[in-house]
mmCIF file of C-alpha atoms and ligand atoms in Angstrom:
data_model
loop_
_atom_site.group_PDB
_atom_site.id
_atom_site.type_symbol
_atom_site.label_atom_id
_atom_site.label_comp_id
_atom_site.label_asym_id
_atom_site.label_seq_id
_atom_site.Cartn_x
_atom_site.Cartn_y
_atom_site.Cartn_z
ATOM 1 C CA MET N 1237 0.000 0.000 0.000
ATOM 2 C CA SER N 1238 1.550 3.326 -1.004
ATOM 3 C CA PHE N 1239 -0.694 5.786 0.905
ATOM 4 C CA GLN N 1240 0.723 7.411 4.062
ATOM 5 C CA VAL N 1241 -0.896 7.000 7.494
ATOM 6 C CA GLU N 1242 -0.493 9.567 10.297
ATOM 7 C CA ASP N 1243 -2.017 7.427 13.087
ATOM 8 C CA LYS N 1244 0.880 6.227 15.288
ATOM 9 C CA ASP N 1245 -0.784 2.959 16.420
ATOM 10 C CA LEU N 1246 -1.727 2.229 12.834
ATOM 11 C CA GLN N 1247 1.873 2.591 11.659
ATOM 12 C CA LYS N 1248 2.759 -0.361 13.922
ATOM 13 C CA SER N 1249 -0.022 -2.546 12.484
ATOM 14 C CA LEU N 1250 1.051 -5.415 10.203
ATOM 15 C CA ASN N 1251 -2.462 -5.954 8.855
ATOM 16 C CA PRO N 1252 -3.112 -4.295 5.442
ATOM 17 C CA VAL N 1253 -6.871 -4.512 6.123
ATOM 18 C CA LEU N 1254 -6.644 -1.970 8.965
ATOM 19 C CA LYS N 1255 -4.624 0.409 6.777
ATOM 20 C CA SER N 1256 -7.225 0.027 4.003
ATOM 21 C CA GLY N 1257 -10.048 0.842 6.436
ATOM 22 C CA TYR N 1258 -8.199 3.940 7.634
ATOM 23 C CA PHE N 1259 -7.446 5.123 4.089
ATOM 24 C CA ILE N 1260 -11.051 4.685 2.963
ATOM 25 C CA SER N 1261 -12.413 6.478 6.051
ATOM 26 C CA LYS N 1262 -10.137 9.473 5.326
ATOM 27 C CA ASN N 1263 -11.344 9.725 1.721
ATOM 28 C CA SER N 1264 -14.986 8.700 2.062
ATOM 29 C CA GLN N 1265 -17.757 10.916 0.639
ATOM 30 C CA ASP N 1266 -21.027 9.196 1.642
ATOM 31 C CA VAL N 1267 -20.052 7.468 4.885
ATOM 32 C CA SER N 1268 -18.529 9.197 7.918
ATOM 33 C CA ILE N 1269 -17.480 8.306 11.471
ATOM 34 C CA PRO N 1270 -18.873 10.960 13.867
ATOM 35 C CA PRO N 1271 -16.667 11.212 17.022
ATOM 36 C CA GLU N 1272 -19.722 11.796 19.237
ATOM 37 C CA GLY N 1273 -21.323 8.712 17.649
ATOM 38 C CA ILE N 1274 -18.257 6.627 18.482
ATOM 39 C CA GLU N 1275 -18.363 7.832 22.116
ATOM 40 C CA ARG N 1276 -22.104 7.069 22.419
ATOM 41 C CA ALA N 1277 -21.840 3.658 20.728
ATOM 42 C CA ALA N 1278 -18.781 2.731 22.812
ATOM 43 C CA SER N 1279 -20.670 3.512 26.050
ATOM 44 C CA SER N 1280 -23.696 1.406 25.017
ATOM 45 C CA ILE N 1281 -21.567 -1.540 23.871
ATOM 46 C CA TYR N 1282 -19.329 -1.352 26.975
ATOM 47 C CA GLU N 1283 -22.300 -1.467 29.364
ATOM 48 C CA ILE N 1284 -23.925 -4.456 27.599
ATOM 49 C CA MET N 1285 -20.610 -6.359 27.254
ATOM 50 C CA LYS N 1286 -19.937 -5.886 30.981
ATOM 51 C CA SER N 1287 -23.389 -7.190 31.939
ATOM 52 C CA LYS N 1288 -23.094 -10.180 29.540
ATOM 53 C CA LYS N 1289 -19.458 -11.054 30.439
ATOM 54 C CA TYR N 1290 -18.954 -11.469 26.658
ATOM 55 C CA SER N 1291 -15.883 -13.550 25.666
ATOM 56 C CA SER N 1292 -14.571 -16.033 23.079
ATOM 57 C CA SER N 1293 -16.308 -18.840 24.992
ATOM 58 C CA ASN N 1294 -19.615 -17.527 23.581
ATOM 59 C CA TRP N 1295 -18.610 -18.985 20.201
ATOM 60 C CA LYS N 1296 -19.160 -22.662 21.107
ATOM 61 C CA GLN N 1297 -22.391 -21.802 22.912
ATOM 62 C CA HIS N 1298 -24.159 -21.167 19.608
ATOM 63 C CA THR N 1299 -26.460 -24.162 18.981
ATOM 64 C CA LEU N 1300 -25.074 -24.985 15.543
ATOM 65 C CA HIS N 1301 -21.383 -24.454 16.290
ATOM 66 C CA PRO N 1302 -19.036 -27.378 17.110
ATOM 67 C CA LYS N 1303 -18.868 -28.134 20.835
ATOM 68 C CA VAL N 1304 -15.485 -29.912 20.784
ATOM 69 C CA ALA N 1305 -12.312 -28.111 19.653
ATOM 70 C CA ASP N 1306 -10.568 -30.771 17.549
ATOM 71 C CA GLU N 1307 -9.453 -31.391 13.923
ATOM 72 C CA ARG N 1308 -13.068 -32.117 12.863
ATOM 73 C CA ALA N 1309 -13.976 -28.651 14.163
ATOM 74 C CA ILE N 1310 -11.174 -27.174 12.007
ATOM 75 C CA ASP N 1311 -12.598 -28.926 8.915
ATOM 76 C CA TRP N 1312 -16.091 -27.680 9.824
ATOM 77 C CA ILE N 1313 -14.949 -24.072 10.363
ATOM 78 C CA PHE N 1314 -12.904 -24.068 7.133
ATOM 79 C CA LEU N 1315 -15.904 -25.190 5.040
ATOM 80 C CA VAL N 1316 -18.300 -22.785 6.794
ATOM 81 C CA ASP N 1317 -16.037 -19.778 6.303
ATOM 82 C CA LEU N 1318 -15.282 -20.819 2.717
ATOM 83 C CA LEU N 1319 -19.038 -20.415 2.091
ATOM 84 C CA ASN N 1320 -19.835 -17.693 4.651
ATOM 85 C CA PHE N 1321 -21.229 -15.095 2.238
ATOM 86 C CA SER N 1322 -24.262 -13.431 0.669
ATOM 87 C CA PHE N 1323 -27.316 -14.877 2.422
ATOM 88 C CA TRP N 1324 -29.546 -11.842 1.896
ATOM 89 C CA SER N 1325 -32.727 -12.503 -0.078
ATOM 90 C CA GLU N 1326 -34.012 -11.158 -3.400
ATOM 91 C CA PHE N 1327 -37.373 -10.946 -1.565
ATOM 92 C CA ASP N 1328 -36.077 -8.492 1.098
ATOM 93 C CA GLY N 1329 -38.436 -5.536 1.463
ATOM 94 C CA GLU N 1330 -41.391 -7.400 -0.041
ATOM 95 C CA GLU N 1331 -44.531 -8.633 1.705
ATOM 96 C CA GLY N 1332 -43.958 -12.070 3.300
ATOM 97 C CA ALA N 1333 -40.229 -12.004 2.512
ATOM 98 C CA GLN N 1334 -39.530 -13.935 5.708
ATOM 99 C CA ASN N 1335 -41.497 -16.918 4.350
ATOM 100 C CA SER N 1336 -40.130 -16.774 0.803
ATOM 101 C CA ARG N 1337 -36.425 -16.271 1.558
ATOM 102 C CA PHE N 1338 -33.953 -19.170 1.386
ATOM 103 C CA SER N 1339 -34.131 -21.220 4.561
ATOM 104 C CA VAL N 1340 -32.897 -24.609 5.759
ATOM 105 C CA SER N 1341 -35.003 -27.016 7.793
ATOM 106 C CA PHE N 1342 -32.953 -28.842 10.446
ATOM 107 C CA ASP N 1343 -33.801 -30.416 13.794
ATOM 108 C CA GLY N 1344 -37.409 -29.249 13.412
ATOM 109 C CA LYS N 1345 -36.411 -25.577 12.996
ATOM 110 C CA GLN N 1346 -36.091 -23.171 10.062
ATOM 111 C CA TYR N 1347 -32.749 -21.380 9.753
ATOM 112 C CA THR N 1348 -31.963 -18.346 7.572
ATOM 113 C CA GLY N 1349 -28.856 -16.225 6.937
ATOM 114 C CA TYR N 1350 -25.506 -17.432 8.254
ATOM 115 C CA TRP N 1351 -27.272 -20.023 10.413
ATOM 116 C CA SER N 1352 -28.835 -21.605 7.301
ATOM 117 C CA LEU N 1353 -25.321 -22.489 6.116
ATOM 118 C CA CYS N 1354 -24.408 -24.076 9.453
ATOM 119 C CA ALA N 1355 -27.730 -25.932 9.530
ATOM 120 C CA ALA N 1356 -27.251 -27.337 5.988
ATOM 121 C CA ILE N 1357 -23.773 -28.617 6.847
ATOM 122 C CA ASN N 1358 -24.883 -30.139 10.174
ATOM 123 C CA ARG N 1359 -27.892 -31.724 8.430
ATOM 124 C CA ALA N 1360 -25.607 -33.313 5.800
ATOM 125 C CA LEU N 1361 -23.318 -34.699 8.515
ATOM 126 C CA GLU N 1362 -26.345 -36.200 10.281
ATOM 127 C CA GLU N 1363 -27.413 -37.717 6.932
ATOM 128 C CA GLY N 1364 -24.013 -39.460 6.791
ATOM 129 C CA ILE N 1365 -22.511 -37.180 4.106
ATOM 130 C CA SER N 1366 -18.843 -36.348 4.888
ATOM 131 C CA ILE N 1367 -19.393 -32.806 3.627
ATOM 132 C CA THR N 1368 -16.581 -31.301 5.745
ATOM 133 C CA THR N 1369 -13.882 -33.764 4.590
ATOM 134 C CA PRO N 1370 -11.640 -32.213 1.888
ATOM 135 C CA SER N 1371 -10.765 -35.572 0.262
ATOM 136 C CA PHE N 1372 -14.538 -35.988 -0.158
ATOM 137 C CA TYR N 1373 -15.691 -32.560 -1.365
ATOM 138 C CA SER N 1374 -12.687 -32.128 -3.661
ATOM 139 C CA SER N 1375 -13.877 -35.146 -5.694
ATOM 140 C CA GLU N 1376 -16.890 -34.959 -8.035
ATOM 141 C CA SER N 1377 -16.994 -38.753 -8.145
ATOM 142 C CA LYS N 1378 -17.305 -38.967 -4.335
ATOM 143 C CA LEU N 1379 -19.599 -35.941 -4.020
ATOM 144 C CA SER N 1380 -21.331 -34.859 -7.240
ATOM 145 C CA ASP N 1381 -22.737 -31.409 -7.948
ATOM 146 C CA LEU N 1382 -26.197 -32.964 -7.568
ATOM 147 C CA ASP N 1383 -25.232 -34.208 -4.098
ATOM 148 C CA LEU N 1384 -24.125 -30.658 -3.203
ATOM 149 C CA LEU N 1385 -27.399 -29.195 -4.483
ATOM 150 C CA HIS N 1386 -29.146 -31.687 -2.169
ATOM 151 C CA VAL N 1387 -26.962 -30.669 0.802
ATOM 152 C CA PHE N 1388 -27.903 -26.999 0.364
ATOM 153 C CA ARG N 1389 -31.558 -27.616 -0.497
ATOM 154 C CA SER N 1390 -34.064 -24.983 0.603
ATOM 155 C CA SER N 1391 -37.396 -25.422 2.363
ATOM 156 C CA THR N 1392 -38.792 -22.385 0.491
ATOM 157 C CA GLN N 1393 -39.115 -21.182 -3.102
ATOM 158 C CA GLU N 1394 -35.791 -19.305 -2.972
ATOM 159 C CA LYS N 1395 -32.596 -21.314 -3.586
ATOM 160 C CA MET N 1396 -29.409 -20.622 -1.638
ATOM 161 C CA PRO N 1397 -27.923 -17.479 -3.241
ATOM 162 C CA LEU N 1398 -24.855 -17.952 -5.522
ATOM 163 C CA LEU N 1399 -25.149 -21.752 -5.306
ATOM 164 C CA GLU N 1400 -23.088 -22.363 -8.476
ATOM 165 C CA GLU N 1401 -20.332 -20.054 -7.171
ATOM 166 C CA ARG N 1402 -20.356 -21.899 -3.848
ATOM 167 C CA ILE N 1403 -19.806 -25.234 -5.602
ATOM 168 C CA LYS N 1404 -16.865 -23.697 -7.490
ATOM 169 C CA CYS N 1405 -15.396 -22.445 -4.180
ATOM 170 C CA ILE N 1406 -15.752 -25.928 -2.677
ATOM 171 C CA ARG N 1407 -14.046 -27.666 -5.618
ATOM 172 C CA GLU N 1408 -11.180 -25.132 -5.789
ATOM 173 C CA ALA N 1409 -10.486 -25.130 -2.054
ATOM 174 C CA GLY N 1410 -10.734 -28.928 -1.851
ATOM 175 C CA LYS N 1411 -8.233 -29.292 -4.684
ATOM 176 C CA VAL N 1412 -5.758 -26.854 -3.092
ATOM 177 C CA LEU N 1413 -6.034 -28.569 0.324
ATOM 178 C CA MET N 1414 -5.417 -31.978 -1.273
ATOM 179 C CA GLU N 1415 -2.545 -30.862 -3.522
ATOM 180 C CA LYS N 1416 -0.741 -28.378 -1.266
ATOM 181 C CA PHE N 1417 -1.738 -29.022 2.355
ATOM 182 C CA GLY N 1418 -2.021 -32.800 2.810
ATOM 183 C CA GLY N 1419 -5.819 -32.716 2.747
ATOM 184 C CA SER N 1420 -6.408 -30.578 5.832
ATOM 185 C CA PHE N 1421 -6.435 -26.892 6.783
ATOM 186 C CA VAL N 1422 -4.635 -27.989 9.980
ATOM 187 C CA ASN N 1423 -1.432 -28.000 7.897
ATOM 188 C CA CYS N 1424 -1.987 -24.342 6.902
ATOM 189 C CA ILE N 1425 -2.235 -23.499 10.613
ATOM 190 C CA LYS N 1426 0.972 -25.423 11.363
ATOM 191 C CA GLU N 1427 2.774 -23.534 8.560
ATOM 192 C CA SER N 1428 1.731 -20.199 10.109
ATOM 193 C CA GLU N 1429 3.809 -20.830 13.267
ATOM 194 C CA ASN N 1430 1.254 -19.194 15.613
ATOM 195 C CA SER N 1431 1.093 -15.964 13.561
ATOM 196 C CA CYS N 1432 -2.348 -14.908 12.323
ATOM 197 C CA VAL N 1433 -0.771 -12.425 9.911
ATOM 198 C CA LYS N 1434 1.225 -15.265 8.346
ATOM 199 C CA LEU N 1435 -1.902 -17.451 8.235
ATOM 200 C CA LEU N 1436 -3.864 -14.595 6.608
ATOM 201 C CA ASN N 1437 -1.221 -14.447 3.856
ATOM 202 C CA ILE N 1438 -1.202 -18.245 3.403
ATOM 203 C CA ILE N 1439 -4.997 -18.221 2.997
ATOM 204 C CA VAL N 1440 -5.257 -15.361 0.480
ATOM 205 C CA GLU N 1441 -2.229 -16.576 -1.523
ATOM 206 C CA SER N 1442 -3.430 -20.209 -1.692
ATOM 207 C CA PHE N 1443 -7.222 -19.922 -2.091
ATOM 208 C CA SER N 1444 -8.418 -17.430 -4.706
ATOM 209 C CA SER N 1445 -12.008 -17.257 -3.375
ATOM 210 C CA PHE N 1446 -10.700 -15.541 -0.193
ATOM 211 C CA ARG N 1447 -8.977 -12.755 -2.189
ATOM 212 C CA ASP N 1448 -11.385 -9.995 -1.067
ATOM 213 C CA GLU N 1449 -9.666 -6.941 -2.625
ATOM 214 C CA SER N 1450 -10.744 -3.759 -4.431
ATOM 215 C CA THR N 1451 -9.573 -0.377 -5.754
ATOM 216 C CA PHE N 1452 -10.518 2.878 -4.013
ATOM 217 C CA ASN N 1453 -9.412 6.327 -5.249
ATOM 218 C CA GLY N 1454 -6.880 4.529 -7.447
ATOM 219 C CA GLU N 1455 -5.335 2.656 -4.499
ATOM 220 C CA ARG N 1456 -5.484 -1.119 -3.939
ATOM 221 C CA VAL N 1457 -7.485 -1.843 -0.764
ATOM 222 C CA VAL N 1458 -8.033 -5.209 0.953
ATOM 223 C CA PHE N 1459 -10.864 -6.419 3.229
ATOM 224 C CA TYR N 1460 -10.145 -10.175 3.514
ATOM 225 C CA LYS N 1461 -13.404 -10.657 5.412
ATOM 226 C CA ARG N 1462 -13.700 -14.469 5.090
ATOM 227 C CA ALA N 1463 -9.973 -15.087 5.578
ATOM 228 C CA GLN N 1464 -10.017 -13.092 8.807
ATOM 229 C CA ILE N 1465 -13.228 -14.626 10.192
ATOM 230 C CA LEU N 1466 -11.831 -18.098 9.397
ATOM 231 C CA ILE N 1467 -8.867 -17.324 11.664
ATOM 232 C CA ALA N 1468 -11.122 -15.695 14.267
ATOM 233 C CA ASP N 1469 -13.556 -18.629 14.396
ATOM 234 C CA ILE N 1470 -10.636 -21.054 14.952
ATOM 235 C CA TRP N 1471 -9.190 -18.771 17.659
ATOM 236 C CA ALA N 1472 -12.596 -18.538 19.360
ATOM 237 C CA CYS N 1473 -13.438 -22.235 19.052
ATOM 238 C CA PHE N 1474 -10.071 -23.234 20.579
ATOM 239 C CA GLU N 1475 -10.216 -20.272 23.028
ATOM 240 C CA GLY N 1476 -6.747 -19.139 22.040
ATOM 241 C CA GLU N 1477 -5.091 -22.529 22.741
ATOM 242 C CA GLY N 1478 -3.716 -25.356 20.540
ATOM 243 C CA PHE N 1479 -4.657 -24.775 16.898
ATOM 244 C CA GLY N 1480 -6.226 -21.486 18.031
ATOM 245 C CA LYS N 1481 -3.036 -20.069 19.544
ATOM 246 C CA PHE N 1482 -1.912 -16.933 17.674
ATOM 247 C CA ASP N 1483 0.652 -14.623 19.306
ATOM 248 C CA ASP N 1484 -0.512 -11.677 17.166
ATOM 249 C CA ILE N 1485 -4.311 -12.278 17.209
ATOM 250 C CA ASP N 1486 -4.995 -8.595 18.022
ATOM 251 C CA GLU N 1487 -3.850 -7.766 14.478
ATOM 252 C CA ILE N 1488 -7.142 -9.129 13.083
ATOM 253 C CA THR N 1489 -9.736 -6.438 12.283
ATOM 254 C CA MET N 1490 -13.521 -6.415 12.220
ATOM 255 C CA PHE N 1491 -15.006 -8.519 9.370
ATOM 256 C CA ALA N 1492 -16.465 -6.256 6.680
ATOM 257 C CA ASP N 1493 -19.776 -8.015 6.013
ATOM 258 C CA TYR N 1494 -23.241 -6.503 5.433
ATOM 259 C CA ARG N 1495 -24.713 -7.040 8.919
ATOM 260 C CA VAL N 1496 -22.210 -5.275 11.244
ATOM 261 C CA PRO N 1497 -22.224 -2.019 9.211
ATOM 262 C CA GLN N 1498 -26.012 -1.965 9.592
ATOM 263 C CA ALA N 1499 -25.640 -2.309 13.384
ATOM 264 C CA LEU N 1500 -22.850 0.306 13.487
ATOM 265 C CA HIS N 1501 -25.181 2.746 11.719
ATOM 266 C CA TYR N 1502 -28.010 1.927 14.155
ATOM 267 C CA LEU N 1503 -25.608 2.542 17.095
ATOM 268 C CA GLY N 1504 -24.450 5.866 15.579
ATOM 269 C CA ALA N 1505 -20.831 4.793 15.039
ATOM 270 C CA ILE N 1506 -21.057 5.477 11.293
ATOM 271 C CA SER N 1507 -23.384 7.839 9.434
ATOM 272 C CA TYR N 1508 -24.651 7.871 5.846
ATOM 273 C CA SER N 1509 -25.314 10.756 3.429
ATOM 274 C CA ASP N 1510 -28.959 11.385 2.499
ATOM 275 C CA SER N 1511 -28.392 9.973 -0.987
ATOM 276 C CA LEU N 1512 -26.849 6.762 0.396
ATOM 277 C CA LEU N 1513 -29.767 6.430 2.830
ATOM 278 C CA ARG N 1514 -32.183 6.704 -0.115
ATOM 279 C CA THR N 1515 -30.186 4.067 -2.019
ATOM 280 C CA LEU N 1516 -30.313 1.628 0.910
ATOM 281 C CA GLU N 1517 -33.957 2.300 1.734
ATOM 282 C CA SER N 1518 -34.945 1.611 -1.885
ATOM 283 C CA PHE N 1519 -33.139 -1.782 -1.771
ATOM 284 C CA THR N 1520 -30.960 -0.686 -4.711
ATOM 285 C CA LEU N 1521 -28.113 -3.061 -5.606
ATOM 286 C CA LEU N 1522 -24.568 -1.805 -4.940
ATOM 287 C CA PRO N 1523 -22.162 -3.375 -7.489
ATOM 288 C CA SER N 1524 -19.294 -5.386 -5.997
ATOM 289 C CA GLY N 1525 -16.191 -3.140 -5.925
ATOM 290 C CA SER N 1526 -18.248 0.083 -6.142
ATOM 291 C CA ARG N 1527 -17.199 3.251 -4.263
ATOM 292 C CA LEU N 1528 -20.267 3.186 -1.988
ATOM 293 C CA GLU N 1529 -19.713 -0.482 -1.074
ATOM 294 C CA ASN N 1530 -16.033 0.190 -0.329
ATOM 295 C CA GLU N 1531 -16.940 3.220 1.815
ATOM 296 C CA ILE N 1532 -19.439 1.231 3.919
ATOM 297 C CA ARG N 1533 -16.944 -1.627 4.428
ATOM 298 C CA GLY N 1534 -13.834 0.517 4.955
ATOM 299 C CA CYS N 1535 -15.463 2.972 7.389
ATOM 300 C CA SER N 1536 -16.891 0.011 9.354
ATOM 301 C CA ILE N 1537 -13.394 -1.425 9.764
ATOM 302 C CA TRP N 1538 -12.006 1.885 11.026
ATOM 303 C CA ALA N 1539 -15.052 2.646 13.218
ATOM 304 C CA VAL N 1540 -14.647 -0.696 15.041
ATOM 305 C CA GLU N 1541 -10.950 0.095 15.576
ATOM 306 C CA LEU N 1542 -11.948 3.446 17.161
ATOM 307 C CA LEU N 1543 -14.612 1.713 19.286
ATOM 308 C CA ARG N 1544 -11.975 -0.799 20.414
ATOM 309 C CA ARG N 1545 -9.639 1.970 21.562
ATOM 310 C CA VAL N 1546 -12.396 3.822 23.489
ATOM 311 C CA ILE N 1547 -13.761 0.672 25.158
ATOM 312 C CA LYS N 1548 -10.230 -0.493 26.023
ATOM 313 C CA GLY N 1549 -9.783 2.852 27.818
ATOM 314 C CA LYS N 1550 -13.023 2.327 29.756
ATOM 315 C CA ILE N 1551 -12.000 -1.200 30.818
ATOM 316 C CA GLU N 1552 -8.651 0.095 32.100
ATOM 317 C CA ARG N 1553 -10.191 3.134 33.838
ATOM 318 C CA ASP N 1554 -12.838 0.953 35.611
ATOM 319 C CA ASP N 1555 -10.518 -2.058 36.011
ATOM 320 C CA ALA N 1556 -13.319 -4.097 34.400
ATOM 321 C CA HIS N 1557 -11.045 -6.922 33.194
ATOM 322 C CA GLY N 1558 -13.127 -9.332 35.280
ATOM 323 C CA SER N 1559 -16.235 -8.626 33.196
ATOM 324 C CA ILE N 1560 -14.472 -8.272 29.842
ATOM 325 C CA PRO N 1561 -11.382 -10.538 30.046
ATOM 326 C CA ILE N 1562 -10.372 -10.051 26.398
ATOM 327 C CA LEU N 1563 -11.104 -7.096 24.128
ATOM 328 C CA ASN N 1564 -9.971 -7.058 20.490
ATOM 329 C CA ALA N 1565 -11.650 -6.333 17.161
ATOM 330 C CA ILE N 1566 -12.779 -9.978 16.939
ATOM 331 C CA ILE N 1567 -14.643 -9.981 20.256
ATOM 332 C CA LEU N 1568 -16.100 -6.552 19.442
ATOM 333 C CA ASP N 1569 -17.194 -7.714 15.991
ATOM 334 C CA PHE N 1570 -18.733 -10.967 17.262
ATOM 335 C CA PHE N 1571 -20.565 -8.986 19.947
ATOM 336 C CA ILE N 1572 -21.937 -6.432 17.452
ATOM 337 C CA TRP N 1573 -22.972 -9.188 15.035
ATOM 338 C CA ASP N 1574 -24.779 -11.141 17.755
ATOM 339 C CA PHE N 1575 -26.329 -7.849 18.959
ATOM 340 C CA SER N 1576 -27.576 -7.143 15.404
ATOM 341 C CA LYS N 1577 -29.279 -10.544 15.226
ATOM 342 C CA GLU N 1578 -31.017 -9.959 18.562
ATOM 343 C CA HIS N 1579 -32.252 -6.527 17.407
ATOM 344 C CA LEU N 1580 -32.871 -7.267 13.701
ATOM 345 C CA GLU N 1581 -36.307 -5.603 13.647
ATOM 346 C CA GLU N 1582 -35.032 -2.371 15.245
ATOM 347 C CA LEU N 1583 -31.986 -1.802 13.006
ATOM 348 C CA GLY N 1584 -33.904 0.617 10.766
ATOM 349 C CA VAL N 1585 -31.890 1.231 7.601
ATOM 350 C CA PRO N 1586 -31.647 -1.969 5.508
ATOM 351 C CA ILE N 1587 -28.315 -3.708 4.784
ATOM 352 C CA HIS N 1588 -26.424 -2.770 1.642
ATOM 353 C CA ARG N 1589 -27.179 -5.217 -1.175
ATOM 354 C CA THR N 1590 -24.049 -6.399 -2.956
ATOM 355 C CA ARG N 1591 -23.961 -9.902 -4.415
ATOM 356 C CA SER N 1592 -20.437 -11.212 -3.861
ATOM 357 C CA ILE N 1593 -18.615 -14.349 -2.789
ATOM 358 C CA TYR N 1594 -16.484 -12.287 -0.395
ATOM 359 C CA TYR N 1595 -18.933 -11.656 2.468
HETATM 360 N N1 LIG U 1864 -18.763 -9.249 10.782
HETATM 361 C C1 LIG U 1864 -19.300 -10.464 10.945
HETATM 362 N N2 LIG U 1864 -19.955 -11.026 9.911
HETATM 363 C C2 LIG U 1864 -20.498 -12.250 10.121
HETATM 364 C C3 LIG U 1864 -20.401 -12.957 11.317
HETATM 365 C C4 LIG U 1864 -21.091 -14.184 11.114
HETATM 366 C C5 LIG U 1864 -21.327 -15.294 12.061
HETATM 367 N N3 LIG U 1864 -20.465 -15.259 13.178
HETATM 368 C C6 LIG U 1864 -20.933 -15.957 14.319
HETATM 369 C C7 LIG U 1864 -19.881 -16.818 14.814
HETATM 370 C C8 LIG U 1864 -19.356 -16.351 15.931
HETATM 371 C C9 LIG U 1864 -19.980 -15.115 16.329
HETATM 372 O O1 LIG U 1864 -20.340 -15.159 17.689
HETATM 373 C C10 LIG U 1864 -21.204 -15.030 15.472
HETATM 374 O O2 LIG U 1864 -22.286 -15.529 16.177
HETATM 375 C C11 LIG U 1864 -21.577 -14.167 9.806
HETATM 376 N N4 LIG U 1864 -21.204 -13.001 9.258
HETATM 377 C C12 LIG U 1864 -21.595 -12.413 7.987
HETATM 378 O O3 LIG U 1864 -22.889 -11.832 8.223
HETATM 379 C C13 LIG U 1864 -23.680 -11.944 7.044
HETATM 380 C C14 LIG U 1864 -24.821 -12.887 7.366
HETATM 381 O O4 LIG U 1864 -25.763 -12.157 8.134
HETATM 382 P P1 LIG U 1864 -27.270 -12.742 8.187
HETATM 383 O O5 LIG U 1864 -27.747 -12.812 6.713
HETATM 384 O O6 LIG U 1864 -28.023 -11.746 9.035
HETATM 385 O O7 LIG U 1864 -27.168 -14.130 8.831
HETATM 386 C C15 LIG U 1864 -22.768 -12.529 5.974
HETATM 387 O O8 LIG U 1864 -22.078 -11.485 5.322
HETATM 388 C C16 LIG U 1864 -21.787 -13.343 6.821
HETATM 389 O O9 LIG U 1864 -20.545 -13.525 6.147
HETATM 390 C C17 LIG U 1864 -19.696 -12.335 12.399
HETATM 391 O O10 LIG U 1864 -19.548 -12.863 13.523
HETATM 392 N N5 LIG U 1864 -19.173 -11.097 12.151
#
């Protein structure tokens, strides 16, 4: 990255995603980060996090997440974060959208969004399909495209978005794992020698579907949302030990998806121009790689970094380490994402609608 950064802490960062977020926030036209909004949002988040004693152990508490941190969990997390993108529905904003949108029936429940992906994979495992095993999903003879369509079948009229692209991601990643990493993502983790920055580079260099990059004001910017959340989910599942031990885990930034920006706007941490508000409220598509999409994602990354610094200050001032044992962009992001799901109906302005395999 050739652009200069003034922020002292930022100059020490080894993660190009944080520098991209900073650069975009300094050159953004339709998205801004109001200082008073950051203060207000930080206070609200801090109070709720303290009361909930939010930590990485929350990750395994989710019904559909693995309960045991072992190599099978690594295979599960790799496949989930390979496919962890674009669940929003073409029916959004229409009457009865909730009943028409893609959903997965599992264990007597209907799951939508990110949870629909987890449900489909858990359902396949229960049906005896080794969907998380790379030697299996890399081979069309062992697992045909038809089998994959069955795994991700919907219980409504809407199919899983970007299903063809997902199958391509599965085949490509399976092939790379078999040919370069002995058939398991565990070997990528071993190669990273407990550095998440090294692992981030291994992922984006080896698997093209994780290469979440763009151009903004003529500069190359990187978001690496799925690569970062893959590392974060492993760190959280293993609670920072064993395969989840990364000495530089605080280098990971917030994951620039479509749900956390919506919550950041609701909390006042980012604000939108009137014309962007009209675009979002009319459910207009934002092309992948567009300026507006980059501004929403980049400002969200930098806003979460500013929230992290303010909340860290509050924890130290109040000596609240007992209530919030670990605070980094991952914990903050997970908290905001979970918060957004609990308050989905109140979030007001709709998500931005970009169809992409990156988030
Ligand atoms: N920034 C961020 N983005 C996240 C997640 C997660 C799931 N994380 C869980 C695992 C551990 C944590 O405790 C969370 O419970 C999914 N996504 C993204 O959201 C979108 C799906 O939204 P919806 O259609 O409403 O389900 C889609 O872009 C997906 O890639 C996160 O944590 N952070």
